[in-house]
Amino acid sequence: MVHTPAVRSVLRTVAHAAAVGAVVCLYGDAGQGKTVALQYGLSQLLHPARVRRVHVGVHPTVPELRRVLADALELGRRLPRGAGEAGLMLVNALRQPRVLVLDEAQRLPGPVLEFLRGLWDHPDTALVLAGAGSERALRRVPALASRVLTWELVPRLRPGEVASAMGAFHSLWEEVAEDDVVWVDGHVGHGNFRTWARLTSHLTAEIYGKSRAVVDRRMLERACARLMGPL
């Protein structure tokens, strides 16, 4: 785990949400490290066993969400068939301190977000809604958006952060000239951690088994070309 400023901020936000039972929105472009930072933040909680992950498909219905919430809260087959009674059972279950995590929250349609808003009027469970575009989805439901305690953006690595972050991520970057790191970031990296991780994979494969291999500009150009694909 590379402790970038973004990771440290997510760590604080997750801990705060878990302590007070708040709603949090974690957003940012794909590949910025949202999920990794979130998983790390959850693992560092005082009671990580209370974390419950809710896995939903694309555009789930309200009944589908009720079922996956019941599974996450270990209610199983005890959930009543009637919508009103089922909702009440979920509300009561959410009064126990937990952290409920819905990744890819941008997939949730308006009625499902409205249903979540209804559940979060009083419960003590924290709700973390994460995903690229999740902030736009929540903004379309003002009643839920108004309950969000923290809008946590996971941004791109700033140019001044890239060299130190990559050095902490993998030792091969420690010997790469800073000018070359700047060139790679401007050419393909663009501060995106997932892109840098893919590039690192190409480079480690190329130098594997070679003694005294030097990651120079030519090697970096070849690795970048593999990432860019056909133009």
PDB file of C-alpha atoms in Angstrom:
ATOM      1  CA  MET A   1       0.000   0.000   0.000  1.00  0.00           C
ATOM      2  CA  VAL A   2       1.378   3.386  -1.056  1.00  0.00           C
ATOM      3  CA  HIS A   3       0.336   5.995   1.496  1.00  0.00           C
ATOM      4  CA  THR A   4      -0.450   8.844  -0.852  1.00  0.00           C
ATOM      5  CA  PRO A   5      -2.331  11.907   0.436  1.00  0.00           C
ATOM      6  CA  ALA A   6      -5.486  10.474  -1.192  1.00  0.00           C
ATOM      7  CA  VAL A   7      -5.134   7.167   0.657  1.00  0.00           C
ATOM      8  CA  ARG A   8      -4.633   8.939   3.983  1.00  0.00           C
ATOM      9  CA  SER A   9      -7.712  11.077   3.325  1.00  0.00           C
ATOM     10  CA  VAL A  10      -9.852   8.027   2.512  1.00  0.00           C
ATOM     11  CA  LEU A  11      -8.574   6.374   5.688  1.00  0.00           C
ATOM     12  CA  ARG A  12      -9.779   9.326   7.789  1.00  0.00           C
ATOM     13  CA  THR A  13     -13.119   9.544   5.968  1.00  0.00           C
ATOM     14  CA  VAL A  14     -13.919   5.840   6.394  1.00  0.00           C
ATOM     15  CA  ALA A  15     -13.001   5.942  10.087  1.00  0.00           C
ATOM     16  CA  HIS A  16     -15.177   9.024  10.627  1.00  0.00           C
ATOM     17  CA  ALA A  17     -18.144   7.486   8.795  1.00  0.00           C
ATOM     18  CA  ALA A  18     -17.884   4.244  10.781  1.00  0.00           C
ATOM     19  CA  ALA A  19     -17.733   6.156  14.073  1.00  0.00           C
ATOM     20  CA  VAL A  20     -20.866   8.235  13.470  1.00  0.00           C
ATOM     21  CA  GLY A  21     -22.927   6.037  11.118  1.00  0.00           C
ATOM     22  CA  ALA A  22     -22.691   8.438   8.193  1.00  0.00           C
ATOM     23  CA  VAL A  23     -23.282   8.266   4.450  1.00  0.00           C
ATOM     24  CA  VAL A  24     -20.137   8.787   2.358  1.00  0.00           C
ATOM     25  CA  CYS A  25     -19.641   9.072  -1.400  1.00  0.00           C
ATOM     26  CA  LEU A  26     -16.227   7.984  -2.711  1.00  0.00           C
ATOM     27  CA  TYR A  27     -15.690   9.001  -6.325  1.00  0.00           C
ATOM     28  CA  GLY A  28     -13.074   9.717  -8.983  1.00  0.00           C
ATOM     29  CA  ASP A  29     -12.076   8.544 -12.444  1.00  0.00           C
ATOM     30  CA  ALA A  30     -11.460   4.854 -13.135  1.00  0.00           C
ATOM     31  CA  GLY A  31      -8.014   3.641 -12.159  1.00  0.00           C
ATOM     32  CA  GLN A  32      -7.302   6.289  -9.538  1.00  0.00           C
ATOM     33  CA  GLY A  33      -7.159   3.792  -6.681  1.00  0.00           C
ATOM     34  CA  LYS A  34     -10.598   4.259  -5.091  1.00  0.00           C
ATOM     35  CA  THR A  35     -11.263   0.594  -4.431  1.00  0.00           C
ATOM     36  CA  VAL A  36      -7.760  -0.133  -3.119  1.00  0.00           C
ATOM     37  CA  ALA A  37      -7.873   2.888  -0.812  1.00  0.00           C
ATOM     38  CA  LEU A  38     -11.359   1.932   0.379  1.00  0.00           C
ATOM     39  CA  GLN A  39     -10.386  -1.679   1.063  1.00  0.00           C
ATOM     40  CA  TYR A  40      -7.370  -0.515   3.012  1.00  0.00           C
ATOM     41  CA  GLY A  41      -9.447   1.981   4.995  1.00  0.00           C
ATOM     42  CA  LEU A  42     -11.990  -0.710   5.862  1.00  0.00           C
ATOM     43  CA  SER A  43      -9.250  -3.123   6.954  1.00  0.00           C
ATOM     44  CA  GLN A  44      -7.909  -0.512   9.395  1.00  0.00           C
ATOM     45  CA  LEU A  45     -11.195  -0.003  11.216  1.00  0.00           C
ATOM     46  CA  LEU A  46     -11.376  -0.855  14.902  1.00  0.00           C
ATOM     47  CA  HIS A  47     -13.969  -3.556  14.106  1.00  0.00           C
ATOM     48  CA  PRO A  48     -13.344  -4.655  10.473  1.00  0.00           C
ATOM     49  CA  ALA A  49     -15.592  -7.689  10.961  1.00  0.00           C
ATOM     50  CA  ARG A  50     -18.586  -5.338  10.999  1.00  0.00           C
ATOM     51  CA  VAL A  51     -18.004  -4.410   7.346  1.00  0.00           C
ATOM     52  CA  ARG A  52     -20.632  -5.747   4.961  1.00  0.00           C
ATOM     53  CA  ARG A  53     -20.213  -5.511   1.190  1.00  0.00           C
ATOM     54  CA  VAL A  54     -23.318  -5.342  -0.974  1.00  0.00           C
ATOM     55  CA  HIS A  55     -22.870  -6.701  -4.496  1.00  0.00           C
ATOM     56  CA  VAL A  56     -25.408  -5.378  -7.002  1.00  0.00           C
ATOM     57  CA  GLY A  57     -25.725  -5.792 -10.733  1.00  0.00           C
ATOM     58  CA  VAL A  58     -26.358  -3.129 -13.324  1.00  0.00           C
ATOM     59  CA  HIS A  59     -29.600  -1.198 -12.716  1.00  0.00           C
ATOM     60  CA  PRO A  60     -31.025  -3.442  -9.980  1.00  0.00           C
ATOM     61  CA  THR A  61     -34.649  -3.173  -8.946  1.00  0.00           C
ATOM     62  CA  VAL A  62     -35.732  -2.307  -5.411  1.00  0.00           C
ATOM     63  CA  PRO A  63     -36.737  -5.939  -4.658  1.00  0.00           C
ATOM     64  CA  GLU A  64     -33.307  -7.072  -5.894  1.00  0.00           C
ATOM     65  CA  LEU A  65     -31.593  -4.564  -3.622  1.00  0.00           C
ATOM     66  CA  ARG A  66     -33.692  -5.711  -0.664  1.00  0.00           C
ATOM     67  CA  ARG A  67     -32.545  -9.284  -1.269  1.00  0.00           C
ATOM     68  CA  VAL A  68     -28.828  -8.439  -1.495  1.00  0.00           C
ATOM     69  CA  LEU A  69     -29.099  -6.195   1.563  1.00  0.00           C
ATOM     70  CA  ALA A  70     -30.724  -9.067   3.461  1.00  0.00           C
ATOM     71  CA  ASP A  71     -27.876 -11.361   2.419  1.00  0.00           C
ATOM     72  CA  ALA A  72     -25.234  -8.799   3.444  1.00  0.00           C
ATOM     73  CA  LEU A  73     -26.941  -8.315   6.821  1.00  0.00           C
ATOM     74  CA  GLU A  74     -27.293 -12.087   7.253  1.00  0.00           C
ATOM     75  CA  LEU A  75     -31.080 -11.962   7.416  1.00  0.00           C
ATOM     76  CA  GLY A  76     -31.351 -14.694   4.818  1.00  0.00           C
ATOM     77  CA  ARG A  77     -34.771 -16.244   4.373  1.00  0.00           C
ATOM     78  CA  ARG A  78     -36.198 -14.399   7.366  1.00  0.00           C
ATOM     79  CA  LEU A  79     -36.943 -11.340   5.207  1.00  0.00           C
ATOM     80  CA  PRO A  80     -40.760 -11.023   4.879  1.00  0.00           C
ATOM     81  CA  ARG A  81     -42.357 -11.058   1.447  1.00  0.00           C
ATOM     82  CA  GLY A  82     -44.237  -7.804   1.970  1.00  0.00           C
ATOM     83  CA  ALA A  83     -42.286  -4.678   0.982  1.00  0.00           C
ATOM     84  CA  GLY A  84     -43.296  -2.744   4.105  1.00  0.00           C
ATOM     85  CA  GLU A  85     -42.403  -5.503   6.555  1.00  0.00           C
ATOM     86  CA  ALA A  86     -39.161  -6.258   4.695  1.00  0.00           C
ATOM     87  CA  GLY A  87     -38.181  -2.599   4.802  1.00  0.00           C
ATOM     88  CA  LEU A  88     -38.850  -2.427   8.540  1.00  0.00           C
ATOM     89  CA  MET A  89     -36.707  -5.505   9.157  1.00  0.00           C
ATOM     90  CA  LEU A  90     -33.859  -3.938   7.185  1.00  0.00           C
ATOM     91  CA  VAL A  91     -34.155  -0.678   9.139  1.00  0.00           C
ATOM     92  CA  ASN A  92     -34.003  -2.567  12.438  1.00  0.00           C
ATOM     93  CA  ALA A  93     -30.978  -4.572  11.263  1.00  0.00           C
ATOM     94  CA  LEU A  94     -29.231  -1.352  10.254  1.00  0.00           C
ATOM     95  CA  ARG A  95     -29.520  -0.019  13.802  1.00  0.00           C
ATOM     96  CA  GLN A  96     -26.620  -2.276  14.763  1.00  0.00           C
ATOM     97  CA  PRO A  97     -23.242  -0.556  14.163  1.00  0.00           C
ATOM     98  CA  ARG A  98     -21.878  -1.739  10.833  1.00  0.00           C
ATOM     99  CA  VAL A  99     -20.312  -0.353   7.672  1.00  0.00           C
ATOM    100  CA  LEU A 100     -22.257  -1.186   4.525  1.00  0.00           C
ATOM    101  CA  VAL A 101     -20.295  -0.795   1.280  1.00  0.00           C
ATOM    102  CA  LEU A 102     -21.831  -0.507  -2.191  1.00  0.00           C
ATOM    103  CA  ASP A 103     -19.195  -0.335  -4.893  1.00  0.00           C
ATOM    104  CA  GLU A 104     -20.099   0.690  -8.460  1.00  0.00           C
ATOM    105  CA  ALA A 105     -22.854   2.857  -6.985  1.00  0.00           C
ATOM    106  CA  GLN A 106     -23.204   4.684 -10.304  1.00  0.00           C
ATOM    107  CA  ARG A 107     -25.132   1.613 -11.487  1.00  0.00           C
ATOM    108  CA  LEU A 108     -27.971   2.286  -9.043  1.00  0.00           C
ATOM    109  CA  PRO A 109     -31.089   3.794 -10.644  1.00  0.00           C
ATOM    110  CA  GLY A 110     -33.182   6.533  -9.065  1.00  0.00           C
ATOM    111  CA  PRO A 111     -35.796   4.303  -7.380  1.00  0.00           C
ATOM    112  CA  VAL A 112     -33.085   2.228  -5.702  1.00  0.00           C
ATOM    113  CA  LEU A 113     -31.318   5.351  -4.439  1.00  0.00           C
ATOM    114  CA  GLU A 114     -34.649   6.649  -3.142  1.00  0.00           C
ATOM    115  CA  PHE A 115     -35.109   3.346  -1.302  1.00  0.00           C
ATOM    116  CA  LEU A 116     -31.669   3.730   0.285  1.00  0.00           C
ATOM    117  CA  ARG A 117     -32.591   7.252   1.331  1.00  0.00           C
ATOM    118  CA  GLY A 118     -35.612   5.857   3.149  1.00  0.00           C
ATOM    119  CA  LEU A 119     -33.489   3.317   4.977  1.00  0.00           C
ATOM    120  CA  TRP A 120     -30.975   5.916   6.127  1.00  0.00           C
ATOM    121  CA  ASP A 121     -33.294   8.207   8.019  1.00  0.00           C
ATOM    122  CA  HIS A 122     -32.340   6.744  11.401  1.00  0.00           C
ATOM    123  CA  PRO A 123     -29.965   3.748  11.318  1.00  0.00           C
ATOM    124  CA  ASP A 124     -26.575   3.625  13.010  1.00  0.00           C
ATOM    125  CA  THR A 125     -24.877   1.772  10.159  1.00  0.00           C
ATOM    126  CA  ALA A 126     -22.468   3.742   7.970  1.00  0.00           C
ATOM    127  CA  LEU A 127     -23.080   3.622   4.227  1.00  0.00           C
ATOM    128  CA  VAL A 128     -20.218   3.977   1.745  1.00  0.00           C
ATOM    129  CA  LEU A 129     -21.262   4.504  -1.869  1.00  0.00           C
ATOM    130  CA  ALA A 130     -18.268   4.258  -4.194  1.00  0.00           C
ATOM    131  CA  GLY A 131     -17.570   4.268  -7.911  1.00  0.00           C
ATOM    132  CA  ALA A 132     -16.583   6.355 -10.898  1.00  0.00           C
ATOM    133  CA  GLY A 133     -19.592   8.596 -11.493  1.00  0.00           C
ATOM    134  CA  SER A 134     -21.266   7.718  -8.196  1.00  0.00           C
ATOM    135  CA  GLU A 135     -21.360  11.394  -7.235  1.00  0.00           C
ATOM    136  CA  ARG A 136     -23.432  12.204 -10.338  1.00  0.00           C
ATOM    137  CA  ALA A 137     -25.867   9.382  -9.603  1.00  0.00           C
ATOM    138  CA  LEU A 138     -26.376  10.582  -6.026  1.00  0.00           C
ATOM    139  CA  ARG A 139     -26.830  14.202  -7.079  1.00  0.00           C
ATOM    140  CA  ARG A 140     -29.867  13.101  -9.084  1.00  0.00           C
ATOM    141  CA  VAL A 141     -31.560  12.145  -5.793  1.00  0.00           C
ATOM    142  CA  PRO A 142     -31.319  15.339  -3.701  1.00  0.00           C
ATOM    143  CA  ALA A 143     -32.901  13.752  -0.618  1.00  0.00           C
ATOM    144  CA  LEU A 144     -30.084  11.195  -0.464  1.00  0.00           C
ATOM    145  CA  ALA A 145     -27.355  13.617  -1.547  1.00  0.00           C
ATOM    146  CA  SER A 146     -28.309  15.902   1.344  1.00  0.00           C
ATOM    147  CA  ARG A 147     -27.541  13.046   3.755  1.00  0.00           C
ATOM    148  CA  VAL A 148     -23.982  12.553   2.489  1.00  0.00           C
ATOM    149  CA  LEU A 149     -21.564  13.598   5.221  1.00  0.00           C
ATOM    150  CA  THR A 150     -18.440  13.532   3.031  1.00  0.00           C
ATOM    151  CA  TRP A 151     -17.906  13.693  -0.724  1.00  0.00           C
ATOM    152  CA  GLU A 152     -14.473  12.094  -1.025  1.00  0.00           C
ATOM    153  CA  LEU A 153     -12.687  12.606  -4.334  1.00  0.00           C
ATOM    154  CA  VAL A 154      -9.774  10.285  -5.117  1.00  0.00           C
ATOM    155  CA  PRO A 155      -7.804  12.399  -7.612  1.00  0.00           C
ATOM    156  CA  ARG A 156      -5.010  11.645 -10.022  1.00  0.00           C
ATOM    157  CA  LEU A 157      -1.497  11.681  -8.661  1.00  0.00           C
ATOM    158  CA  ARG A 158      -0.094  15.168  -9.011  1.00  0.00           C
ATOM    159  CA  PRO A 159       3.073  15.456 -11.125  1.00  0.00           C
ATOM    160  CA  GLY A 160       5.135  16.139  -8.019  1.00  0.00           C
ATOM    161  CA  GLU A 161       3.793  12.976  -6.313  1.00  0.00           C
ATOM    162  CA  VAL A 162       4.416  10.474  -9.101  1.00  0.00           C
ATOM    163  CA  ALA A 163       8.138   9.779  -8.611  1.00  0.00           C
ATOM    164  CA  SER A 164       7.896   9.214  -4.848  1.00  0.00           C
ATOM    165  CA  ALA A 165       4.662   7.201  -5.162  1.00  0.00           C
ATOM    166  CA  MET A 166       6.137   4.908  -7.808  1.00  0.00           C
ATOM    167  CA  GLY A 167       9.345   4.489  -5.820  1.00  0.00           C
ATOM    168  CA  ALA A 168       7.221   3.317  -2.884  1.00  0.00           C
ATOM    169  CA  PHE A 169       5.118   1.115  -5.178  1.00  0.00           C
ATOM    170  CA  HIS A 170       8.000  -0.823  -6.778  1.00  0.00           C
ATOM    171  CA  SER A 171      11.760  -0.739  -6.332  1.00  0.00           C
ATOM    172  CA  LEU A 172      12.529  -0.614 -10.077  1.00  0.00           C
ATOM    173  CA  TRP A 173      11.365   3.028 -10.164  1.00  0.00           C
ATOM    174  CA  GLU A 174      13.962   4.022  -7.574  1.00  0.00           C
ATOM    175  CA  GLU A 175      16.710   3.877 -10.214  1.00  0.00           C
ATOM    176  CA  VAL A 176      14.771   5.553 -13.044  1.00  0.00           C
ATOM    177  CA  ALA A 177      15.818   9.117 -13.819  1.00  0.00           C
ATOM    178  CA  GLU A 178      13.292  11.702 -12.655  1.00  0.00           C
ATOM    179  CA  ASP A 179      13.178  13.210 -16.150  1.00  0.00           C
ATOM    180  CA  ASP A 180      12.148   9.801 -17.498  1.00  0.00           C
ATOM    181  CA  VAL A 181       9.402   9.485 -14.872  1.00  0.00           C
ATOM    182  CA  VAL A 182       8.092  12.918 -15.858  1.00  0.00           C
ATOM    183  CA  TRP A 183       8.185  11.898 -19.536  1.00  0.00           C
ATOM    184  CA  VAL A 184       6.232   8.681 -18.863  1.00  0.00           C
ATOM    185  CA  ASP A 185       3.596  10.506 -16.827  1.00  0.00           C
ATOM    186  CA  GLY A 186       3.073  13.090 -19.539  1.00  0.00           C
ATOM    187  CA  HIS A 187       3.064  10.458 -22.272  1.00  0.00           C
ATOM    188  CA  VAL A 188       0.817   7.710 -20.872  1.00  0.00           C
ATOM    189  CA  GLY A 189       0.670   7.753 -17.058  1.00  0.00           C
ATOM    190  CA  HIS A 190      -1.305  10.958 -16.495  1.00  0.00           C
ATOM    191  CA  GLY A 191      -1.296  10.364 -12.735  1.00  0.00           C
ATOM    192  CA  ASN A 192      -3.460   7.233 -13.065  1.00  0.00           C
ATOM    193  CA  PHE A 193      -2.289   4.594 -10.606  1.00  0.00           C
ATOM    194  CA  ARG A 194      -3.758   1.689 -12.579  1.00  0.00           C
ATOM    195  CA  THR A 195      -1.884   2.780 -15.703  1.00  0.00           C
ATOM    196  CA  TRP A 196       1.360   3.016 -13.740  1.00  0.00           C
ATOM    197  CA  ALA A 197       0.761  -0.464 -12.270  1.00  0.00           C
ATOM    198  CA  ARG A 198       0.274  -1.915 -15.768  1.00  0.00           C
ATOM    199  CA  LEU A 199       3.431  -0.185 -16.959  1.00  0.00           C
ATOM    200  CA  THR A 200       5.346  -1.614 -13.983  1.00  0.00           C
ATOM    201  CA  SER A 201       4.135  -5.090 -14.923  1.00  0.00           C
ATOM    202  CA  HIS A 202       5.509  -4.715 -18.467  1.00  0.00           C
ATOM    203  CA  LEU A 203       8.853  -3.468 -17.173  1.00  0.00           C
ATOM    204  CA  THR A 204       9.291  -6.208 -14.559  1.00  0.00           C
ATOM    205  CA  ALA A 205       8.525  -8.807 -17.235  1.00  0.00           C
ATOM    206  CA  GLU A 206      11.169  -7.311 -19.526  1.00  0.00           C
ATOM    207  CA  ILE A 207      13.944  -7.197 -16.933  1.00  0.00           C
ATOM    208  CA  TYR A 208      13.095 -10.539 -15.322  1.00  0.00           C
ATOM    209  CA  GLY A 209      16.124 -12.825 -15.277  1.00  0.00           C
ATOM    210  CA  LYS A 210      18.479 -10.142 -16.580  1.00  0.00           C
ATOM    211  CA  SER A 211      21.420  -9.152 -14.421  1.00  0.00           C
ATOM    212  CA  ARG A 212      22.072  -5.437 -13.985  1.00  0.00           C
ATOM    213  CA  ALA A 213      19.135  -4.504 -16.194  1.00  0.00           C
ATOM    214  CA  VAL A 214      18.710  -0.736 -16.502  1.00  0.00           C
ATOM    215  CA  VAL A 215      15.292   0.806 -17.118  1.00  0.00           C
ATOM    216  CA  ASP A 216      16.222   3.457 -19.655  1.00  0.00           C
ATOM    217  CA  ARG A 217      14.209   5.678 -21.996  1.00  0.00           C
ATOM    218  CA  ARG A 218      14.218   3.091 -24.773  1.00  0.00           C
ATOM    219  CA  MET A 219      12.760   0.419 -22.498  1.00  0.00           C
ATOM    220  CA  LEU A 220      10.178   2.881 -21.216  1.00  0.00           C
ATOM    221  CA  GLU A 221       9.169   3.743 -24.785  1.00  0.00           C
ATOM    222  CA  ARG A 222       8.588   0.060 -25.576  1.00  0.00           C
ATOM    223  CA  ALA A 223       6.491  -0.433 -22.451  1.00  0.00           C
ATOM    224  CA  CYS A 224       4.455   2.696 -23.153  1.00  0.00           C
ATOM    225  CA  ALA A 225       3.812   1.509 -26.708  1.00  0.00           C
ATOM    226  CA  ARG A 226       2.323  -1.724 -25.337  1.00  0.00           C
ATOM    227  CA  LEU A 227      -0.072   0.263 -23.180  1.00  0.00           C
ATOM    228  CA  MET A 228      -1.180   2.650 -25.901  1.00  0.00           C
ATOM    229  CA  GLY A 229      -2.254  -0.076 -28.329  1.00  0.00           C
ATOM    230  CA  PRO A 230      -3.045   0.490 -32.002  1.00  0.00           C
ATOM    231  CA  LEU A 231      -3.683   4.086 -33.023  1.00  0.00           C
TER     232      LEU A 231
END
